[in-house]
Short mmCIF file of C-alpha atoms and ligand atoms in Angstrom, two decimals:
data_model
loop_
_atom_site.label_atom_id
_atom_site.label_comp_id
_atom_site.label_asym_id
_atom_site.label_seq_id
_atom_site.Cartn_x
_atom_site.Cartn_y
_atom_site.Cartn_z
CA UNK A 1 -147.83 -0.70 106.29
CA UNK A 2 -148.03 3.01 106.80
CA UNK A 3 -147.13 5.08 103.82
CA UNK A 4 -143.75 6.66 104.46
CA UNK A 5 -142.90 10.10 103.31
CA UNK A 6 -140.35 10.00 100.54
CA UNK A 7 -137.11 11.45 101.90
CA UNK A 8 -136.35 14.72 100.25
CA UNK A 9 -133.20 14.65 98.17
CA UNK A 10 -131.09 17.71 98.69
CA UNK A 11 -129.02 18.91 95.78
CA UNK A 12 -125.37 17.99 96.20
CA UNK A 13 -123.30 20.92 97.31
CA UNK A 14 -119.93 19.20 96.93
CA UNK A 15 -118.12 19.44 93.61
CA UNK A 16 -118.86 16.65 91.19
CA UNK A 17 -116.00 14.15 91.14
CA UNK A 18 -113.88 14.46 88.04
CA UNK A 19 -114.86 12.04 85.33
CA UNK A 20 -112.31 9.24 85.64
CA UNK A 21 -110.99 7.28 82.67
CA UNK A 22 -112.47 4.21 84.35
CA UNK A 23 -109.02 2.83 85.13
CA UNK A 24 -109.46 3.14 88.89
CA UNK A 25 -107.00 4.61 91.35
CA UNK A 26 -104.47 1.83 91.37
CA UNK A 27 -102.01 0.53 88.86
CA UNK A 28 -99.85 -2.58 88.79
CA UNK A 29 -96.47 -2.14 90.46
CA UNK A 30 -93.81 -0.87 88.04
CA UNK A 31 -92.23 -3.67 86.03
CA UNK A 32 -94.81 -6.21 87.14
CA UNK A 33 -97.30 -6.48 84.30
CA UNK A 34 -100.62 -8.30 84.38
CA UNK A 35 -101.24 -11.22 82.07
CA UNK A 36 -104.66 -10.53 80.59
CA UNK A 37 -107.11 -12.66 78.54
CA UNK A 38 -106.06 -10.91 75.31
CA UNK A 39 -102.80 -12.88 75.51
CA UNK A 40 -104.37 -16.10 76.73
CA UNK A 41 -103.79 -18.04 73.50
CA UNK A 42 -100.04 -17.23 73.62
CA UNK A 43 -99.66 -18.34 77.20
CA UNK A 44 -101.64 -21.50 76.62
CA UNK A 45 -99.61 -22.29 73.51
CA UNK A 46 -96.32 -22.04 75.41
CA UNK A 47 -97.49 -23.82 78.54
CA UNK A 48 -99.03 -26.62 76.47
CA UNK A 49 -95.88 -26.93 74.34
CA UNK A 50 -93.77 -27.04 77.50
CA UNK A 51 -95.93 -29.75 79.04
CA UNK A 52 -95.89 -31.78 75.86
CA UNK A 53 -92.08 -31.57 75.55
CA UNK A 54 -91.76 -32.41 79.26
CA UNK A 55 -93.91 -35.50 78.84
CA UNK A 56 -92.06 -36.65 75.71
CA UNK A 57 -88.72 -36.33 77.56
CA UNK A 58 -90.03 -37.69 80.89
CA UNK A 59 -89.60 -34.47 82.89
CA UNK A 60 -91.84 -34.23 85.97
CA UNK A 61 -93.59 -31.23 87.51
CA UNK A 62 -91.84 -29.65 90.45
CA UNK A 63 -93.12 -26.47 92.05
CA UNK A 64 -91.22 -24.50 94.66
CA UNK A 65 -92.47 -21.49 96.65
CA UNK A 66 -92.03 -17.95 95.42
CA UNK A 67 -90.31 -16.99 98.69
CA UNK A 68 -87.08 -18.67 99.74
CA UNK A 69 -84.44 -17.80 102.30
CA UNK A 70 -82.32 -14.98 100.88
CA UNK A 71 -79.23 -16.98 101.78
CA UNK A 72 -80.17 -19.74 99.33
CA UNK A 73 -79.54 -17.34 96.45
CA UNK A 74 -76.64 -15.50 98.07
CA UNK A 75 -74.81 -18.81 98.51
CA UNK A 76 -76.16 -20.64 95.46
CA UNK A 77 -76.32 -18.02 92.74
CA UNK A 78 -73.37 -16.06 94.18
CA UNK A 79 -73.11 -12.89 96.24
CA UNK A 80 -71.01 -11.13 93.55
CA UNK A 81 -73.49 -11.77 90.72
CA UNK A 82 -75.71 -8.99 89.37
CA UNK A 83 -78.81 -10.99 90.23
CA UNK A 84 -77.93 -11.19 93.93
CA UNK A 85 -75.97 -7.98 94.31
CA UNK A 86 -78.41 -5.66 92.58
CA UNK A 87 -81.65 -7.35 91.67
CA UNK A 88 -83.06 -9.32 94.59
CA UNK A 89 -86.26 -8.37 96.36
CA UNK A 90 -85.09 -9.18 99.88
CA UNK A 91 -86.96 -8.41 103.08
CA UNK A 92 -87.53 -9.59 106.64
CA UNK A 93 -90.72 -11.40 107.58
CA UNK A 94 -92.59 -10.39 110.75
CA UNK A 95 -90.81 -13.29 112.43
CA UNK A 96 -87.43 -11.83 111.47
CA UNK A 97 -86.45 -14.31 108.72
CA UNK A 98 -84.56 -12.84 105.77
CA UNK A 99 -86.34 -14.00 102.64
CA UNK A 100 -86.22 -13.16 98.94
CA UNK A 101 -88.68 -13.35 96.07
CA UNK A 102 -87.03 -15.98 93.90
CA UNK A 103 -84.98 -14.40 91.11
CA UNK A 104 -84.49 -17.75 89.37
CA UNK A 105 -85.64 -21.36 89.63
CA UNK A 106 -82.54 -23.55 89.70
CA UNK A 107 -81.35 -22.94 93.27
CA UNK A 108 -84.88 -23.61 94.65
CA UNK A 109 -85.16 -26.82 92.60
CA UNK A 110 -81.80 -28.03 93.95
CA UNK A 111 -82.91 -27.05 97.48
CA UNK A 112 -86.07 -29.14 97.02
CA UNK A 113 -84.05 -32.02 95.52
CA UNK A 114 -81.88 -32.12 98.64
CA UNK A 115 -84.67 -31.49 101.14
CA UNK A 116 -86.88 -34.30 99.80
CA UNK A 117 -84.02 -36.69 98.91
CA UNK A 118 -85.38 -36.78 95.37
CA UNK A 119 -82.20 -38.50 94.18
CA UNK A 120 -83.37 -41.68 95.92
CA UNK A 121 -86.48 -41.80 93.79
CA UNK A 122 -85.07 -40.95 90.39
CA UNK A 123 -81.52 -40.96 89.14
CA UNK A 124 -81.26 -38.64 87.44
CA UNK A 125 -84.26 -36.57 88.45
CA UNK A 126 -85.79 -34.90 85.39
CA UNK A 127 -87.97 -32.01 86.49
CA UNK A 128 -89.70 -29.02 84.94
CA UNK A 129 -91.17 -25.91 86.51
CA UNK A 130 -92.92 -22.78 85.41
CA UNK A 131 -93.83 -19.62 87.22
CA UNK A 132 -92.95 -16.04 88.08
CA UNK A 133 -89.43 -14.84 88.88
CA UNK A 134 -88.54 -11.46 90.36
CA UNK A 135 -85.58 -9.22 89.63
CA UNK A 136 -85.28 -5.55 90.49
CA UNK A 137 -84.12 -4.42 87.06
CA UNK A 138 -84.68 -1.19 85.18
CA UNK A 139 -87.93 -2.04 83.38
CA UNK A 140 -87.77 -1.84 79.60
CA UNK A 141 -89.10 -3.86 76.73
CA UNK A 142 -88.19 -7.52 77.38
CA UNK A 143 -86.88 -6.78 80.86
CA UNK A 144 -89.45 -6.79 83.63
CA UNK A 145 -89.27 -7.05 87.40
CA UNK A 146 -91.72 -9.92 87.39
CA UNK A 147 -91.46 -12.33 84.48
CA UNK A 148 -92.18 -15.99 83.92
CA UNK A 149 -89.82 -18.81 83.16
CA UNK A 150 -90.28 -22.33 81.92
CA UNK A 151 -87.44 -24.47 83.27
CA UNK A 152 -86.05 -27.95 82.64
CA UNK A 153 -83.56 -29.52 85.08
CA UNK A 154 -81.75 -32.88 85.12
CA UNK A 155 -80.13 -33.58 88.48
CA UNK A 156 -77.92 -36.51 89.44
CA UNK A 157 -75.93 -37.40 86.32
CA UNK A 158 -72.94 -35.70 84.69
CA UNK A 159 -73.06 -37.50 81.35
CA UNK A 160 -72.88 -35.14 78.35
CA UNK A 161 -75.96 -36.86 76.99
CA UNK A 162 -77.95 -34.89 79.57
CA UNK A 163 -76.44 -31.54 78.58
CA UNK A 164 -77.56 -32.41 75.06
CA UNK A 165 -81.02 -33.48 76.21
CA UNK A 166 -81.58 -30.18 78.04
CA UNK A 167 -80.56 -28.29 74.90
CA UNK A 168 -82.75 -30.48 72.66
CA UNK A 169 -85.79 -30.18 74.96
CA UNK A 170 -85.36 -26.39 75.07
CA UNK A 171 -85.10 -26.18 71.29
CA UNK A 172 -88.09 -28.55 70.94
CA UNK A 173 -90.16 -26.07 72.96
CA UNK A 174 -89.18 -23.25 70.59
CA UNK A 175 -90.01 -25.45 67.61
CA UNK A 176 -93.39 -26.40 69.06
CA UNK A 177 -94.49 -22.76 69.30
CA UNK A 178 -92.96 -21.86 65.92
CA UNK A 179 -90.31 -19.38 67.08
CA UNK A 180 -88.68 -18.36 63.78
CA UNK A 181 -84.95 -19.14 63.51
CA UNK A 182 -83.97 -19.56 67.17
CA UNK A 183 -80.17 -19.41 67.34
CA UNK A 184 -78.33 -21.60 69.83
CA UNK A 185 -75.03 -20.30 71.22
CA UNK A 186 -72.86 -22.71 73.19
CA UNK A 187 -69.67 -22.50 75.21
CA UNK A 188 -67.83 -24.35 77.95
CA UNK A 189 -66.61 -22.50 81.02
CA UNK A 190 -64.51 -25.38 82.33
CA UNK A 191 -64.26 -26.69 85.87
CA UNK A 192 -62.36 -26.11 89.11
CA UNK A 193 -59.27 -27.68 87.59
CA UNK A 194 -58.96 -25.57 84.46
CA UNK A 195 -60.89 -22.40 85.23
CA UNK A 196 -58.48 -20.83 87.79
CA UNK A 197 -55.60 -20.55 85.33
CA UNK A 198 -57.91 -19.03 82.72
CA UNK A 199 -59.30 -16.67 85.34
CA UNK A 200 -55.80 -15.45 86.12
CA UNK A 201 -54.97 -14.96 82.44
CA UNK A 202 -58.21 -13.05 81.95
CA UNK A 203 -57.59 -10.85 85.00
CA UNK A 204 -54.05 -10.09 83.88
CA UNK A 205 -55.27 -9.13 80.44
CA UNK A 206 -57.96 -6.81 81.77
CA UNK A 207 -55.70 -5.35 84.46
CA UNK A 208 -53.35 -4.31 81.69
CA UNK A 209 -56.27 -2.44 80.05
CA UNK A 210 -58.02 -1.33 83.24
CA UNK A 211 -58.29 2.31 82.22
CA UNK A 212 -60.39 1.39 79.20
CA UNK A 213 -63.00 -0.54 81.20
CA UNK A 214 -66.46 0.78 82.02
CA UNK A 215 -67.17 1.61 85.66
CA UNK A 216 -69.06 -1.62 86.30
CA UNK A 217 -66.35 -3.80 84.78
CA UNK A 218 -63.56 -2.02 86.68
CA UNK A 219 -65.43 -2.93 89.85
CA UNK A 220 -66.15 -6.50 88.76
CA UNK A 221 -62.62 -7.22 87.54
CA UNK A 222 -61.24 -8.73 90.76
CA UNK A 223 -64.34 -10.56 91.98
CA UNK A 224 -65.99 -11.72 88.78
CA UNK A 225 -63.72 -11.24 85.75
CA UNK A 226 -65.82 -13.57 83.54
CA UNK A 227 -68.63 -11.03 83.48
CA UNK A 228 -66.36 -8.62 81.65
CA UNK A 229 -66.68 -10.85 78.61
CA UNK A 230 -70.40 -10.28 78.22
CA UNK A 231 -70.49 -6.57 79.04
CA UNK A 232 -72.45 -4.69 76.38
CA UNK A 233 -70.56 -1.36 76.76
CA UNK A 234 -68.87 -0.36 73.50
CA UNK A 235 -65.34 -0.06 74.90
CA UNK A 236 -65.60 -3.36 76.78
CA UNK A 237 -66.88 -5.13 73.66
CA UNK A 238 -63.85 -3.78 71.77
CA UNK A 239 -61.45 -4.93 74.52
CA UNK A 240 -62.92 -8.41 74.48
CA UNK A 241 -61.65 -9.06 70.95
CA UNK A 242 -58.10 -9.49 72.27
CA UNK A 243 -59.00 -11.25 75.53
CA UNK A 244 -57.85 -14.86 76.03
CA UNK A 245 -60.63 -17.43 75.44
CA UNK A 246 -61.41 -20.32 77.76
CA UNK A 247 -61.40 -22.94 75.03
CA UNK A 248 -57.60 -22.64 74.95
CA UNK A 249 -57.43 -23.46 78.68
CA UNK A 250 -59.96 -26.30 79.12
CA UNK A 251 -58.58 -29.43 80.82
CA UNK A 252 -58.72 -32.72 78.93
CA UNK A 253 -61.84 -33.88 80.68
CA UNK A 254 -63.79 -30.62 80.08
CA UNK A 255 -62.61 -30.64 76.49
CA UNK A 256 -63.89 -34.19 75.94
CA UNK A 257 -67.19 -33.32 77.66
CA UNK A 258 -67.71 -30.26 75.50
CA UNK A 259 -66.87 -32.16 72.32
CA UNK A 260 -69.41 -34.87 73.18
CA UNK A 261 -72.15 -32.32 73.88
CA UNK A 262 -71.55 -30.57 70.56
CA UNK A 263 -71.52 -33.88 68.66
CA UNK A 264 -74.77 -35.01 70.28
CA UNK A 265 -76.49 -31.71 69.53
CA UNK A 266 -75.29 -31.82 65.94
CA UNK A 267 -76.29 -35.49 65.53
CA UNK A 268 -79.80 -34.47 66.46
CA UNK A 269 -80.03 -31.90 63.73
CA UNK A 270 -79.84 -28.78 65.92
CA UNK A 271 -77.50 -26.14 64.48
CA UNK A 272 -75.39 -24.20 66.97
CA UNK A 273 -72.83 -21.47 67.06
CA UNK A 274 -69.86 -21.71 69.46
CA UNK A 275 -69.57 -18.47 71.43
CA UNK A 276 -66.31 -18.24 73.42
CA UNK A 277 -67.56 -15.11 75.22
CA UNK A 278 -70.70 -16.69 76.61
CA UNK A 279 -70.18 -17.02 80.38
CA UNK A 280 -73.68 -16.63 81.93
CA UNK A 281 -74.17 -14.44 84.96
CA UNK A 282 -74.57 -16.96 87.75
CA UNK A 283 -71.78 -18.52 89.82
CA UNK A 284 -73.00 -22.09 89.89
CA UNK A 285 -72.32 -22.90 86.25
CA UNK A 286 -69.51 -25.10 85.03
CA UNK A 287 -68.69 -26.77 81.71
CA UNK A 288 -71.55 -26.37 79.21
CA UNK A 289 -73.33 -23.01 79.05
CA UNK A 290 -75.76 -21.97 76.34
CA UNK A 291 -78.26 -19.34 75.33
CA UNK A 292 -80.96 -19.16 72.68
CA UNK A 293 -81.38 -15.89 70.78
CA UNK A 294 -83.71 -14.62 68.12
CA UNK A 295 -82.71 -12.09 65.44
CA UNK A 296 -85.94 -10.26 66.35
CA UNK A 297 -85.03 -9.63 70.01
CA UNK A 298 -82.30 -7.69 71.80
CA UNK A 299 -82.18 -10.15 74.71
CA UNK A 300 -81.74 -13.92 75.00
CA UNK A 301 -84.92 -16.01 74.97
CA UNK A 302 -83.44 -18.79 77.10
CA UNK A 303 -80.31 -19.68 78.95
CA UNK A 304 -78.88 -22.62 80.78
CA UNK A 305 -75.98 -24.88 81.46
CA UNK A 306 -74.36 -27.42 83.75
CA UNK A 307 -74.19 -26.59 87.44
CA UNK A 308 -72.31 -29.43 89.13
CA UNK A 309 -71.12 -27.17 91.98
CA UNK A 310 -74.50 -26.04 93.26
CA UNK A 311 -74.94 -29.27 95.27
CA UNK A 312 -71.54 -28.70 96.86
CA UNK A 313 -72.46 -25.13 97.80
CA UNK A 314 -75.84 -26.12 99.27
CA UNK A 315 -75.09 -29.54 100.72
CA UNK A 316 -71.34 -30.00 100.77
CA UNK A 317 -71.28 -32.69 98.06
CA UNK A 318 -71.03 -32.34 94.30
CA UNK A 319 -74.22 -33.31 92.49
CA UNK A 320 -73.97 -33.25 88.70
CA UNK A 321 -76.84 -31.28 87.19
CA UNK A 322 -77.81 -29.37 84.09
CA UNK A 323 -80.78 -27.17 83.23
CA UNK A 324 -82.32 -24.37 81.21
CA UNK A 325 -84.84 -21.57 81.64
CA UNK A 326 -86.99 -20.03 78.91
CA UNK A 327 -88.38 -16.50 79.34
CA UNK A 328 -92.06 -16.80 78.45
CA UNK A 329 -92.76 -13.07 77.91
CA UNK A 330 -89.76 -12.76 75.60
CA UNK A 331 -90.92 -15.72 73.52
CA UNK A 332 -94.40 -14.21 73.20
CA UNK A 333 -92.91 -10.86 72.15
CA UNK A 334 -90.84 -12.53 69.42
CA UNK A 335 -93.82 -14.54 68.14
CA UNK A 336 -95.99 -11.42 68.03
CA UNK A 337 -93.30 -9.40 66.25
CA UNK A 338 -92.90 -12.17 63.68
CA UNK A 339 -96.66 -12.32 63.08
CA UNK A 340 -96.83 -15.99 64.10
CA UNK A 341 -100.25 -16.96 65.40
CA UNK A 342 -100.39 -18.87 68.66
CA UNK A 343 -100.07 -22.61 68.22
CA UNK A 344 -102.97 -23.10 70.58
CA UNK A 345 -106.17 -24.37 69.01
CA UNK A 346 -109.03 -24.20 71.46
CA UNK A 347 -111.77 -26.82 71.23
CA UNK A 348 -114.84 -25.75 69.27
CA UNK A 349 -117.31 -24.07 71.62
CA UNK A 350 -121.06 -23.63 71.57
CA UNK A 351 -122.88 -20.49 72.59
CA UNK A 352 -125.91 -21.04 74.84
CA UNK A 353 -128.76 -18.58 74.45
CA UNK A 354 -131.66 -18.65 76.94
CA UNK A 355 -134.70 -16.39 76.66
CA UNK A 356 -137.34 -16.11 79.40
CA UNK A 357 -137.19 -16.92 83.09
CA UNK A 358 -138.15 -20.58 82.88
CA UNK A 359 -135.58 -21.31 80.16
CA UNK A 360 -132.89 -19.37 81.98
CA UNK A 361 -133.50 -21.32 85.18
CA UNK A 362 -133.09 -24.63 83.34
CA UNK A 363 -130.14 -23.49 81.28
CA UNK A 364 -127.35 -24.13 83.83
CA UNK A 365 -128.36 -27.79 83.94
CA UNK A 366 -128.38 -28.01 80.13
CA UNK A 367 -124.99 -26.32 79.91
CA UNK A 368 -123.76 -28.78 82.54
CA UNK A 369 -124.75 -31.68 80.25
CA UNK A 370 -122.71 -30.19 77.40
CA UNK A 371 -119.71 -29.53 79.64
CA UNK A 372 -119.88 -33.06 81.06
CA UNK A 373 -119.57 -34.27 77.44
CA UNK A 374 -116.40 -32.17 77.04
CA UNK A 375 -117.99 -29.37 75.02
CA UNK A 376 -116.94 -25.87 76.17
CA UNK A 377 -119.96 -23.60 76.58
CA UNK A 378 -120.02 -19.80 76.32
CA UNK A 379 -122.99 -17.67 77.35
CA UNK A 380 -124.19 -14.14 77.98
CA UNK A 381 -127.14 -14.96 80.23
CA UNK A 382 -126.96 -11.51 81.80
CA UNK A 383 -128.38 -10.11 78.57
CA UNK A 384 -132.11 -10.58 78.41
CA UNK A 385 -132.98 -10.33 74.74
CA UNK A 386 -132.45 -12.90 72.03
CA UNK A 387 -130.89 -10.21 69.86
CA UNK A 388 -128.35 -9.19 72.51
CA UNK A 389 -127.33 -12.78 73.16
CA UNK A 390 -127.01 -13.61 69.45
CA UNK A 391 -124.81 -10.55 69.01
CA UNK A 392 -122.59 -11.86 71.81
CA UNK A 393 -122.58 -15.28 70.09
CA UNK A 394 -121.30 -13.64 66.91
CA UNK A 395 -118.56 -11.87 68.84
CA UNK A 396 -117.53 -15.09 70.59
CA UNK A 397 -117.04 -16.71 67.16
CA UNK A 398 -118.64 -19.97 68.35
CA UNK A 399 -119.63 -22.13 65.35
CA UNK A 400 -122.96 -23.17 66.95
CA UNK A 401 -125.55 -21.34 69.05
CA UNK A 402 -128.11 -23.26 71.06
CA UNK A 403 -131.32 -21.30 71.53
CA UNK A 404 -133.50 -22.23 74.47
CA UNK A 405 -136.69 -20.15 74.78
CA UNK A 406 -140.01 -20.45 76.60
CA UNK A 407 -141.51 -22.60 73.84
CA UNK A 408 -138.52 -24.96 73.75
CA UNK A 409 -138.42 -25.26 77.56
CA UNK A 410 -142.12 -26.18 77.47
CA UNK A 411 -141.77 -28.68 74.61
CA UNK A 412 -138.50 -30.26 75.79
CA UNK A 413 -136.50 -29.15 72.76
CA UNK A 414 -133.70 -26.76 71.81
CA UNK A 415 -132.76 -24.95 68.60
CA UNK A 416 -129.31 -25.65 67.13
CA UNK A 417 -128.16 -22.77 64.94
CA UNK A 418 -125.18 -22.90 62.61
CA UNK A 419 -123.68 -19.44 63.08
CA UNK A 420 -121.92 -19.39 59.70
CA UNK A 421 -124.91 -20.33 57.52
CA UNK A 422 -127.79 -19.31 59.81
CA UNK A 423 -129.41 -22.76 59.27
CA UNK A 424 -131.45 -23.92 62.26
CA UNK A 425 -132.84 -27.27 63.38
CA UNK A 426 -134.76 -28.34 66.44
CA UNK A 427 -133.30 -31.12 68.61
CA UNK A 428 -135.00 -32.97 71.45
CA UNK A 429 -133.49 -32.27 74.86
CA UNK A 430 -133.32 -36.04 75.42
CA UNK A 431 -130.48 -36.36 72.90
CA UNK A 432 -129.41 -32.79 72.10
CA UNK A 433 -125.81 -33.39 73.22
CA UNK A 434 -125.35 -36.01 70.49
CA UNK A 435 -126.84 -33.66 67.90
CA UNK A 436 -124.48 -30.89 69.01
CA UNK A 437 -121.49 -33.25 68.76
CA UNK A 438 -122.47 -34.24 65.21
CA UNK A 439 -122.96 -30.62 64.15
CA UNK A 440 -119.65 -29.58 65.71
CA UNK A 441 -117.86 -32.32 63.76
CA UNK A 442 -119.42 -30.89 60.59
CA UNK A 443 -118.47 -27.30 61.33
CA UNK A 444 -114.91 -28.42 62.19
CA UNK A 445 -114.73 -30.11 58.81
CA UNK A 446 -115.84 -26.88 57.15
CA UNK A 447 -113.12 -24.91 58.95
P1 LIG B 1 -81.19 -16.04 82.94
O1 LIG B 1 -80.96 -17.29 83.67
O2 LIG B 1 -80.99 -14.82 83.73
O3 LIG B 1 -80.44 -15.99 81.65
O4 LIG B 1 -82.74 -16.08 82.55
C1 LIG B 1 -83.24 -17.06 81.67
C2 LIG B 1 -84.26 -16.43 80.77
O5 LIG B 1 -85.26 -15.74 81.52
C3 LIG B 1 -83.68 -15.35 79.87
O6 LIG B 1 -83.10 -15.89 78.70
C4 LIG B 1 -84.92 -14.53 79.56
O7 LIG B 1 -85.67 -15.10 78.52
C5 LIG B 1 -85.70 -14.60 80.83
N1 LIG B 1 -85.46 -13.39 81.64
C6 LIG B 1 -84.45 -13.13 82.49
N2 LIG B 1 -84.58 -11.93 83.07
C7 LIG B 1 -85.71 -11.39 82.58
C8 LIG B 1 -86.40 -10.15 82.78
N3 LIG B 1 -85.95 -9.24 83.65
N4 LIG B 1 -87.55 -9.91 82.09
C9 LIG B 1 -88.02 -10.82 81.23
N5 LIG B 1 -87.42 -12.02 80.99
C10 LIG B 1 -86.27 -12.31 81.65
#
C-alpha cells in the first residue's frame, strides 16, 4: 500500500458552536411529559397493584387504540361537555377520517364491547385498562395534556353490587400503594325518570341568579346545568349553597339503588362522604357517581360511576355498566408529597464484572445462565477496568458482584463478592448459579 499523504487540516474559520447544555434542540410537547427511569419504581408499584387488584376481582385486560373516531366521544361523552367541547385533540387523517386522541377510556371500552360482542362471552364483562389519555388543558401541576389512567369497568349488569365492587376495587388499589387517607365522595345523579324534574328545578334556581354566575356557567346554564354545581369559581361556589340537591328528587328505584350501594360500601369497611354536588363532567353517567380525593392534592385522584346510557347512545340499547378511572400521575404526586416509598420491591440483582477480552466474550453466556434462573443481572461491560466496574456495582446497589477475569475464564471459575462485607469466595462455573442463589438468600435475610 502506498503511503498516503496526511490531509492537511485547515483551521476552522466558522464560529465555534455555542456550548449547549447537552439537552439537545428538541423538547417534549407542552403538557406531555416523559416518564423516565427515575420514577420507574412508582410506575411499577401502581401497575403491579392494579394488576393484582384486577386479578383478585377477576377483571380482564382490554386494550383499545389511542385513536378513535371523534364522533365516538362527541356522541358518547357528550358534545356539550368540557372534555369534548374544549379539550379534544381532533384531526383528519390523510384519508379524510375525523379522529381524536382518546380523552378517556370508557367510551372506547364500550365501543370494543359492542364491536366484539363481548357480552356473549362474559356477563357481566369485568375489564381493566391502562394507558395514556389526551386532553388539551392548560398544563399545571396535576393537570397535563397527556396523562395515564388505570381503569376498571363492569359491563352488562345493573346490580348495585357492581357499583360497590368498582368502588372497592378502586379503593383497594389506593390501599395497595399506600395512598394516605384517600377520601371517597359519593352521590347519585338519578336516571331519565327523575333527573329531568331536578334539571328544571336547578335551571330555574340558577336562572333566578344568572347575573351572579361566572361567564362559563352563564353559558353552560341551558345546555348543562349540572356542571354549575362543581364550578370552582368563588361566586358560583357561594350560589351552590342554596341550590336544590338531587337527593330530594331521586325516584324510588334510584333511591333504593343508591341506598344499596352505600350499604355495601359501608359493610366492606370503606368510609365515604356523601357529596350532593358531585355530578362528574361526562354525559353518560347516571345513578352512582364517585370521586376519590386526597387532602394532599388539589384535584381528584380518581373518578367513576354508572353509565347505563352509553350503550343506548352507541348501539341503541341500554347496557348497564359501571366503571372508574385512576389518574396515575396524580397518585404518584401524592405518594411523593407524603414521603411514601414505592411499594415495589425489585428482585435482588447481581452485578456482573468481566475483565479482559476472553472473559468479556464469555460473559453474555454466563449472564444468560443467571437470567434463565430468574436472577436479574446488571453490568457495565463498556467500562474496561475492574475498578470502574466495581464502582458501578456500588452505585447499582446490587448485593452481590460476580467477578470474571482472565484467570477465572481460564480456570472455569468465578468470584462471588458480597458487596456489603467485601467477603469473596470462588465458585466453579459448573454450579455457580446455585452458589449465587444461596448467597442471595443470605443477603436478603440480612436486609
Ligand atoms: P375524569 O374521568 O376526568 O374524572 O378522570 C379520571 C381521573 O383521571 C381523574 O380523577 C384524574 O386523576 C385523572 N386526570 C384527569 N384529567 C387529568 C389531567 N389533565 N392530568 C392528569 N390527570 C388527569
